[in-house]
PDB file of C-alpha atoms in Angstrom:
ATOM      1  CA  MET A  11      33.444 -19.990  -7.021  1.00 88.00           C
ATOM      2  CA  ARG A  12      31.808 -22.801  -5.026  1.00 90.00           C
ATOM      3  CA  ILE A  13      28.422 -22.250  -3.401  1.00 91.00           C
ATOM      4  CA  SER A  14      30.081 -21.788  -0.002  1.00 90.00           C
ATOM      5  CA  GLU A  15      32.162 -18.902  -1.390  1.00 91.00           C
ATOM      6  CA  LEU A  16      29.089 -17.454  -3.097  1.00 92.00           C
ATOM      7  CA  SER A  17      27.303 -17.590   0.251  1.00 92.00           C
ATOM      8  CA  ARG A  18      30.187 -15.919   2.074  1.00 92.00           C
ATOM      9  CA  ARG A  19      30.541 -13.104  -0.453  1.00 92.00           C
ATOM     10  CA  SER A  20      26.826 -12.443  -0.828  1.00 90.00           C
ATOM     11  CA  GLY A  21      25.816 -12.893   2.813  1.00 90.00           C
ATOM     12  CA  VAL A  22      23.052 -15.275   1.727  1.00 91.00           C
ATOM     13  CA  PRO A  23      22.967 -18.664   3.526  1.00 93.00           C
ATOM     14  CA  ASN A  24      23.650 -21.826   1.493  1.00 92.00           C
ATOM     15  CA  ALA A  25      20.148 -23.130   2.111  1.00 94.00           C
ATOM     16  CA  THR A  26      18.612 -19.911   0.801  1.00 93.00           C
ATOM     17  CA  ILE A  27      20.795 -19.981  -2.319  1.00 93.00           C
ATOM     18  CA  LYS A  28      19.673 -23.552  -2.990  1.00 93.00           C
ATOM     19  CA  TYR A  29      16.065 -22.452  -2.524  1.00 93.00           C
ATOM     20  CA  TYR A  30      16.544 -19.636  -5.032  1.00 93.00           C
ATOM     21  CA  LEU A  31      18.064 -22.147  -7.462  1.00 93.00           C
ATOM     22  CA  ARG A  32      15.080 -24.483  -7.083  1.00 92.00           C
ATOM     23  CA  GLU A  33      12.592 -21.639  -7.540  1.00 91.00           C
ATOM     24  CA  GLY A  34      14.358 -20.315 -10.640  1.00 89.00           C
ATOM     25  CA  LEU A  35      15.375 -16.952  -9.175  1.00 90.00           C
ATOM     26  CA  LEU A  36      19.030 -17.867  -9.603  1.00 91.00           C
ATOM     27  CA  PRO A  37      20.316 -19.579 -12.774  1.00 89.00           C
ATOM     28  CA  PRO A  38      22.180 -22.876 -12.354  1.00 89.00           C
ATOM     29  CA  GLY A  39      25.928 -22.789 -11.987  1.00 89.00           C
ATOM     30  CA  ARG A  40      28.385 -24.589 -14.267  1.00 88.00           C
ATOM     31  CA  ALA A  41      28.285 -28.263 -13.322  1.00 85.00           C
ATOM     32  CA  THR A  42      31.672 -29.642 -12.221  1.00 86.00           C
ATOM     33  CA  ALA A  43      30.388 -32.943 -10.804  1.00 82.00           C
ATOM     34  CA  ALA A  44      27.109 -34.753 -10.264  1.00 76.00           C
ATOM     35  CA  THR A  45      26.320 -32.697  -7.163  1.00 78.00           C
ATOM     36  CA  GLN A  46      28.662 -29.734  -7.524  1.00 84.00           C
ATOM     37  CA  ALA A  47      28.679 -26.530  -9.546  1.00 89.00           C
ATOM     38  CA  GLU A  48      30.685 -23.347  -9.910  1.00 91.00           C
ATOM     39  CA  TYR A  49      29.274 -19.839  -9.809  1.00 92.00           C
ATOM     40  CA  ASP A  50      30.577 -16.499 -11.032  1.00 91.00           C
ATOM     41  CA  GLY A  51      30.131 -12.765 -10.650  1.00 88.00           C
ATOM     42  CA  THR A  52      26.795 -12.850 -12.473  1.00 87.00           C
ATOM     43  CA  HIS A  53      25.348 -15.069  -9.756  1.00 92.00           C
ATOM     44  CA  LEU A  54      26.744 -12.775  -7.081  1.00 91.00           C
ATOM     45  CA  ARG A  55      25.170  -9.680  -8.669  1.00 87.00           C
ATOM     46  CA  ARG A  56      21.856 -11.470  -9.123  1.00 88.00           C
ATOM     47  CA  LEU A  57      21.867 -12.566  -5.480  1.00 91.00           C
ATOM     48  CA  ARG A  58      22.442  -8.989  -4.407  1.00 88.00           C
ATOM     49  CA  LEU A  59      19.544  -7.889  -6.595  1.00 86.00           C
ATOM     50  CA  ILE A  60      17.304 -10.592  -5.107  1.00 90.00           C
ATOM     51  CA  ARG A  61      18.190  -9.338  -1.614  1.00 88.00           C
ATOM     52  CA  ALA A  62      17.386  -5.793  -2.668  1.00 87.00           C
ATOM     53  CA  LEU A  63      14.019  -6.815  -4.099  1.00 87.00           C
ATOM     54  CA  THR A  64      12.944  -9.008  -1.178  1.00 89.00           C
ATOM     55  CA  GLY A  65      14.634  -7.178   1.690  1.00 86.00           C
ATOM     56  CA  VAL A  66      14.395  -3.554   0.557  1.00 83.00           C
ATOM     57  CA  ARG A  67      11.347  -3.479  -1.717  1.00 83.00           C
ATOM     58  CA  GLY A  68       9.665  -6.127   0.419  1.00 85.00           C
ATOM     59  CA  LEU A  69       8.603  -8.326  -2.489  1.00 85.00           C
ATOM     60  CA  SER A  70       7.646 -11.953  -2.035  1.00 89.00           C
ATOM     61  CA  VAL A  71       9.847 -14.582  -3.667  1.00 90.00           C
ATOM     62  CA  ALA A  72       7.227 -15.130  -6.369  1.00 88.00           C
ATOM     63  CA  SER A  73       6.968 -11.397  -7.092  1.00 87.00           C
ATOM     64  CA  ALA A  74      10.754 -11.045  -7.070  1.00 88.00           C
ATOM     65  CA  LYS A  75      10.967 -13.806  -9.687  1.00 89.00           C
ATOM     66  CA  GLN A  76       8.489 -11.927 -11.868  1.00 86.00           C
ATOM     67  CA  VAL A  77      10.535  -8.763 -11.551  1.00 87.00           C
ATOM     68  CA  LEU A  78      13.787 -10.586 -12.292  1.00 87.00           C
ATOM     69  CA  ASP A  79      12.304 -12.263 -15.358  1.00 86.00           C
ATOM     70  CA  ALA A  80      11.062  -8.888 -16.626  1.00 85.00           C
ATOM     71  CA  MET A  81      14.457  -7.296 -15.978  1.00 84.00           C
ATOM     72  CA  THR A  82      16.151 -10.090 -17.918  1.00 83.00           C
ATOM     73  CA  GLU A  83      13.740  -9.571 -20.804  1.00 84.00           C
ATOM     74  CA  HIS A  84      14.390  -5.812 -20.890  1.00 84.00           C
ATOM     75  CA  ARG A  85      18.039  -5.753 -19.813  1.00 82.00           C
ATOM     76  CA  ALA A  86      19.042  -4.010 -23.052  1.00 86.00           C
ATOM     77  CA  ASP A  87      16.472  -1.216 -22.535  1.00 88.00           C
ATOM     78  CA  THR A  88      17.637   0.994 -19.659  1.00 89.00           C
ATOM     79  CA  HIS A  89      14.352   2.920 -19.467  1.00 89.00           C
ATOM     80  CA  GLU A  90      12.288  -0.252 -19.109  1.00 88.00           C
ATOM     81  CA  LEU A  91      14.808  -1.780 -16.709  1.00 88.00           C
ATOM     82  CA  LEU A  92      14.698   1.245 -14.408  1.00 88.00           C
ATOM     83  CA  GLY A  93      10.915   1.432 -14.640  1.00 87.00           C
ATOM     84  CA  ILE A  94      10.732  -2.125 -13.309  1.00 86.00           C
ATOM     85  CA  ALA A  95      13.340  -1.472 -10.612  1.00 84.00           C
ATOM     86  CA  PHE A  96      11.579   1.722  -9.458  1.00 83.00           C
ATOM     87  CA  GLY A  97       8.262  -0.129  -9.246  1.00 79.00           C
ATOM     88  CA  ILE A  98       6.670   1.955 -11.994  1.00 79.00           C
ATOM     89  CA  ARG A  99       6.364  -0.705 -14.674  1.00 73.00           C
ATOM     90  CA  PRO A 100       4.476  -3.854 -13.660  1.00 68.00           C
ATOM     91  CA  PRO A 101       6.610  -6.965 -14.302  1.00 66.00           C
ATOM     92  CA  ASP A 102       3.669  -9.039 -15.563  1.00 59.00           C
ATOM     93  CA  GLY A 103       3.138  -7.437 -18.946  1.00 50.00           C
ATOM     94  CA  GLY A 104       1.013  -4.524 -17.749  1.00 50.00           C
ATOM     95  CA  THR A 105       1.301  -0.949 -18.881  1.00 46.00           C
ATOM     96  CA  PRO A 106       4.997  -0.350 -19.659  1.00 44.00           C
ATOM     97  CA  ALA A 107       7.019   2.522 -18.274  1.00 42.00           C
ATOM     98  CA  ARG A 108       7.426   3.892 -21.795  1.00 43.00           C
ATOM     99  CA  ASP A 109       3.661   4.312 -22.192  1.00 44.00           C
ATOM    100  CA  GLU A 110       3.072   8.043 -22.375  1.00 43.00           C
ATOM    101  CA  GLY A 111      -0.600   7.949 -23.291  1.00 45.00           C
ATOM    102  CA  GLU A 112      -3.381   9.728 -21.454  1.00 49.00           C
ATOM    103  CA  ALA A 113      -4.568   8.462 -18.099  1.00 51.00           C
ATOM    104  CA  PRO A 114      -8.118   7.072 -18.037  1.00 61.00           C
ATOM    105  CA  ALA A 115     -10.682   9.855 -18.248  1.00 55.00           C
ATOM    106  CA  GLY A 116     -11.095  11.606 -14.908  1.00 65.00           C
ATOM    107  CA  ALA A 117      -8.367   9.601 -13.170  1.00 80.00           C
ATOM    108  CA  ASN A 118      -6.070  11.557 -10.853  1.00 92.00           C
ATOM    109  CA  PRO A 119      -6.797  14.964 -12.416  1.00 94.00           C
ATOM    110  CA  GLU A 120      -4.617  16.975 -10.033  1.00 96.00           C
ATOM    111  CA  ALA A 121      -1.576  14.788 -10.618  1.00 96.00           C
ATOM    112  CA  ALA A 122      -2.251  15.040 -14.353  1.00 95.00           C
ATOM    113  CA  ALA A 123      -2.337  18.839 -14.121  1.00 96.00           C
ATOM    114  CA  LEU A 124       0.925  18.835 -12.165  1.00 97.00           C
ATOM    115  CA  VAL A 125       2.637  16.545 -14.665  1.00 96.00           C
ATOM    116  CA  ASP A 126       1.457  18.744 -17.544  1.00 96.00           C
ATOM    117  CA  ALA A 127       2.625  21.920 -15.804  1.00 97.00           C
ATOM    118  CA  MET A 128       6.085  20.412 -15.243  1.00 97.00           C
ATOM    119  CA  GLY A 129       6.275  19.168 -18.826  1.00 97.00           C
ATOM    120  CA  TRP A 130       7.119  15.686 -17.576  1.00 96.00           C
ATOM    121  CA  SER A 131       6.934  12.568 -19.743  1.00 94.00           C
ATOM    122  CA  VAL A 132       5.824   9.789 -17.407  1.00 90.00           C
ATOM    123  CA  SER A 133       3.637   6.710 -17.523  1.00 87.00           C
ATOM    124  CA  ALA A 134      -0.072   7.447 -17.434  1.00 85.00           C
ATOM    125  CA  ARG A 135      -0.454   4.684 -14.846  1.00 79.00           C
ATOM    126  CA  ASN A 136       2.446   5.577 -12.599  1.00 88.00           C
ATOM    127  CA  PRO A 137       1.122   4.810  -9.067  1.00 89.00           C
ATOM    128  CA  ALA A 138       2.538   8.109  -7.809  1.00 92.00           C
ATOM    129  CA  ARG A 139      -0.295   9.899  -9.632  1.00 94.00           C
ATOM    130  CA  ARG A 140      -2.889   8.228  -7.410  1.00 93.00           C
ATOM    131  CA  ILE A 141      -0.899   9.006  -4.263  1.00 95.00           C
ATOM    132  CA  ILE A 142      -0.791  12.713  -5.136  1.00 96.00           C
ATOM    133  CA  ASP A 143      -4.538  12.957  -5.674  1.00 96.00           C
ATOM    134  CA  GLU A 144      -5.355  10.917  -2.557  1.00 96.00           C
ATOM    135  CA  THR A 145      -3.042  13.065  -0.436  1.00 97.00           C
ATOM    136  CA  LEU A 146      -4.566  16.311  -1.656  1.00 97.00           C
ATOM    137  CA  ARG A 147      -8.082  14.977  -1.047  1.00 96.00           C
ATOM    138  CA  THR A 148      -7.101  13.984   2.493  1.00 97.00           C
ATOM    139  CA  LEU A 149      -5.703  17.444   3.194  1.00 96.00           C
ATOM    140  CA  ARG A 150      -8.920  19.095   2.022  1.00 94.00           C
ATOM    141  CA  SER A 151     -11.004  16.691   4.120  1.00 95.00           C
ATOM    142  CA  LEU A 152      -9.108  18.126   7.099  1.00 96.00           C
ATOM    143  CA  ASP A 153      -9.941  21.691   6.015  1.00 95.00           C
ATOM    144  CA  VAL A 154      -6.465  22.326   4.652  1.00 94.00           C
ATOM    145  CA  GLU A 155      -6.811  24.052   1.305  1.00 91.00           C
ATOM    146  CA  TYR A 156      -3.956  22.642  -0.729  1.00 93.00           C
ATOM    147  CA  GLY A 157      -4.069  22.262  -4.488  1.00 95.00           C
ATOM    148  CA  TRP A 158      -1.658  20.760  -6.982  1.00 96.00           C
ATOM    149  CA  GLU A 159      -0.180  24.200  -7.708  1.00 97.00           C
ATOM    150  CA  ALA A 160       1.280  24.252  -4.185  1.00 97.00           C
ATOM    151  CA  LEU A 161       3.266  21.147  -5.076  1.00 97.00           C
ATOM    152  CA  LEU A 162       5.136  22.805  -7.947  1.00 97.00           C
ATOM    153  CA  PRO A 163       8.139  23.928  -5.821  1.00 97.00           C
ATOM    154  CA  TYR A 164       8.407  20.397  -4.463  1.00 97.00           C
ATOM    155  CA  ALA A 165       8.144  18.992  -7.980  1.00 97.00           C
ATOM    156  CA  GLU A 166      11.071  21.151  -9.045  1.00 98.00           C
ATOM    157  CA  LEU A 167      13.135  19.828  -6.146  1.00 96.00           C
ATOM    158  CA  ALA A 168      12.069  16.271  -7.006  1.00 95.00           C
ATOM    159  CA  GLU A 169      13.163  16.812 -10.591  1.00 97.00           C
ATOM    160  CA  ARG A 170      16.628  17.837  -9.405  1.00 96.00           C
ATOM    161  CA  THR A 171      16.730  14.831  -7.071  1.00 94.00           C
ATOM    162  CA  ALA A 172      15.774  12.468  -9.888  1.00 93.00           C
ATOM    163  CA  ARG A 173      18.469  13.956 -12.105  1.00 95.00           C
ATOM    164  CA  HIS A 174      20.988  13.350  -9.344  1.00 94.00           C
ATOM    165  CA  ASP A 175      19.717   9.761  -8.911  1.00 91.00           C
ATOM    166  CA  LEU A 176      20.101   8.962 -12.596  1.00 92.00           C
ATOM    167  CA  ASP A 177      23.494  10.654 -12.772  1.00 94.00           C
ATOM    168  CA  GLY A 178      24.651   8.196 -10.122  1.00 91.00           C
ATOM    169  CA  LEU A 179      23.645   5.277 -12.331  1.00 91.00           C
ATOM    170  CA  GLU A 180      25.299   6.483 -15.523  1.00 91.00           C
ATOM    171  CA  THR A 181      28.661   4.867 -14.782  1.00 90.00           C
ATOM    172  CA  VAL A 182      27.123   1.462 -13.989  1.00 90.00           C
ATOM    173  CA  THR A 183      27.177  -0.684 -17.117  1.00 89.00           C
ATOM    174  CA  ASP A 184      26.058  -4.103 -15.872  1.00 87.00           C
ATOM    175  CA  PRO A 185      22.222  -4.259 -16.068  1.00 86.00           C
ATOM    176  CA  LEU A 186      21.824  -6.285 -12.860  1.00 82.00           C
ATOM    177  CA  GLU A 187      24.081  -3.962 -10.912  1.00 86.00           C
ATOM    178  CA  LYS A 188      22.246  -0.938 -12.333  1.00 89.00           C
ATOM    179  CA  ALA A 189      18.907  -2.408 -11.268  1.00 87.00           C
ATOM    180  CA  GLU A 190      20.231  -3.199  -7.780  1.00 86.00           C
ATOM    181  CA  ARG A 191      21.564   0.325  -7.346  1.00 87.00           C
ATOM    182  CA  ALA A 192      18.248   1.758  -8.555  1.00 88.00           C
ATOM    183  CA  VAL A 193      16.300  -0.262  -5.981  1.00 87.00           C
ATOM    184  CA  LEU A 194      18.665   0.681  -3.147  1.00 85.00           C
ATOM    185  CA  LEU A 195      18.802   4.369  -4.075  1.00 83.00           C
ATOM    186  CA  THR A 196      15.026   4.593  -4.319  1.00 85.00           C
ATOM    187  CA  PHE A 197      13.735   2.545  -1.418  1.00 85.00           C
ATOM    188  CA  LEU A 198      16.564   2.789   1.119  1.00 85.00           C
ATOM    189  CA  LEU A 199      17.239   6.489   0.639  1.00 88.00           C
ATOM    190  CA  GLU A 200      13.619   7.623   0.970  1.00 89.00           C
ATOM    191  CA  PRO A 201      13.619   7.628   4.815  1.00 90.00           C
ATOM    192  CA  ALA A 202      16.916   9.535   4.808  1.00 92.00           C
ATOM    193  CA  LEU A 203      15.502  12.120   2.406  1.00 93.00           C
ATOM    194  CA  MET A 204      12.527  12.627   4.713  1.00 94.00           C
ATOM    195  CA  ALA A 205      14.925  12.929   7.646  1.00 96.00           C
ATOM    196  CA  LEU A 206      16.869  15.619   5.792  1.00 95.00           C
ATOM    197  CA  ARG A 207      13.636  17.553   5.384  1.00 95.00           C
ATOM    198  CA  ARG A 208      13.030  17.405   9.138  1.00 96.00           C
ATOM    199  CA  LEU A 209      16.561  18.649   9.839  1.00 97.00           C
ATOM    200  CA  ALA A 210      16.162  21.480   7.346  1.00 96.00           C
ATOM    201  CA  GLN A 211      12.784  22.431   8.840  1.00 96.00           C
ATOM    202  CA  GLU A 212      14.300  22.728  12.312  1.00 96.00           C
ATOM    203  CA  ASN A 213      17.190  24.763  10.956  1.00 96.00           C
ATOM    204  CA  GLU A 214      14.837  27.114   9.113  1.00 95.00           C
ATOM    205  CA  SER A 215      12.595  27.468  12.163  1.00 96.00           C
ATOM    206  CA  THR A 216      15.629  28.291  14.298  1.00 95.00           C
ATOM    207  CA  ALA A 217      16.769  30.910  11.782  1.00 95.00           C
ATOM    208  CA  ARG A 218      13.324  32.531  11.633  1.00 94.00           C
ATOM    209  CA  HIS A 219      11.964  32.154  15.146  1.00 93.00           C
ATOM    210  CA  GLY A 220      14.715  30.887  17.432  1.00 84.00           C
ATOM    211  CA  GLY A 221      16.968  32.843  19.715  1.00 66.00           C
ATOM    212  CA  ASP A 222      20.253  32.119  21.379  1.00 62.00           C
ATOM    213  CA  GLU A 223      18.582  29.608  23.667  1.00 61.00           C
ATOM    214  CA  HIS A 224      17.805  27.466  20.599  1.00 58.00           C
ATOM    215  CA  SER A 225      21.363  27.408  19.274  1.00 58.00           C
ATOM    216  CA  PRO A 226      22.648  23.925  18.397  1.00 61.00           C
ATOM    217  CA  ALA A 227      24.626  22.189  21.132  1.00 58.00           C
TER     218      ALA A 227
END
């Protein structure tokens, strides 16, 4: 397809596509003349992935290029590819998603205890570990006694959610499409998942404490 068709099908303006080509985010098309080239489905999928990384994950163009380069390097390794897409594995050669070693001594001890209790095999430097410990510390600073054990029921639900997420990617064979779907499922769905929790909380409160006057309209 010509660049105009690529723009129409991807929703990315011509000028932006040319910018991505100059910056190396998008590989060159097949030259058909001195100033013309043809593009194919691979370019379309990569453009969609670029939009997911910059628009959904909020990465800068430079960071998106790093992520894309890392995905290309690990496109044959689904675990590494998904680790990069999920934002777990740094794209610059840092600790890989497959690293299952111990976290640095004393780092995020409550998250470590939770991971051990669940029997999970995750990266020792997964940023979610830090978030768990910081959240629990904040709760205690507000005189809310809440330890990692209280998170176990949520962890079990999260495990089921993750299984459902990965099930949805099993039928996708193209690495770029798989990475795009992983980004969209993770970062776009998170607000909806939180919204579902709010709906369920209201429903449960109505069932426990509400009367007829609280019945849904």
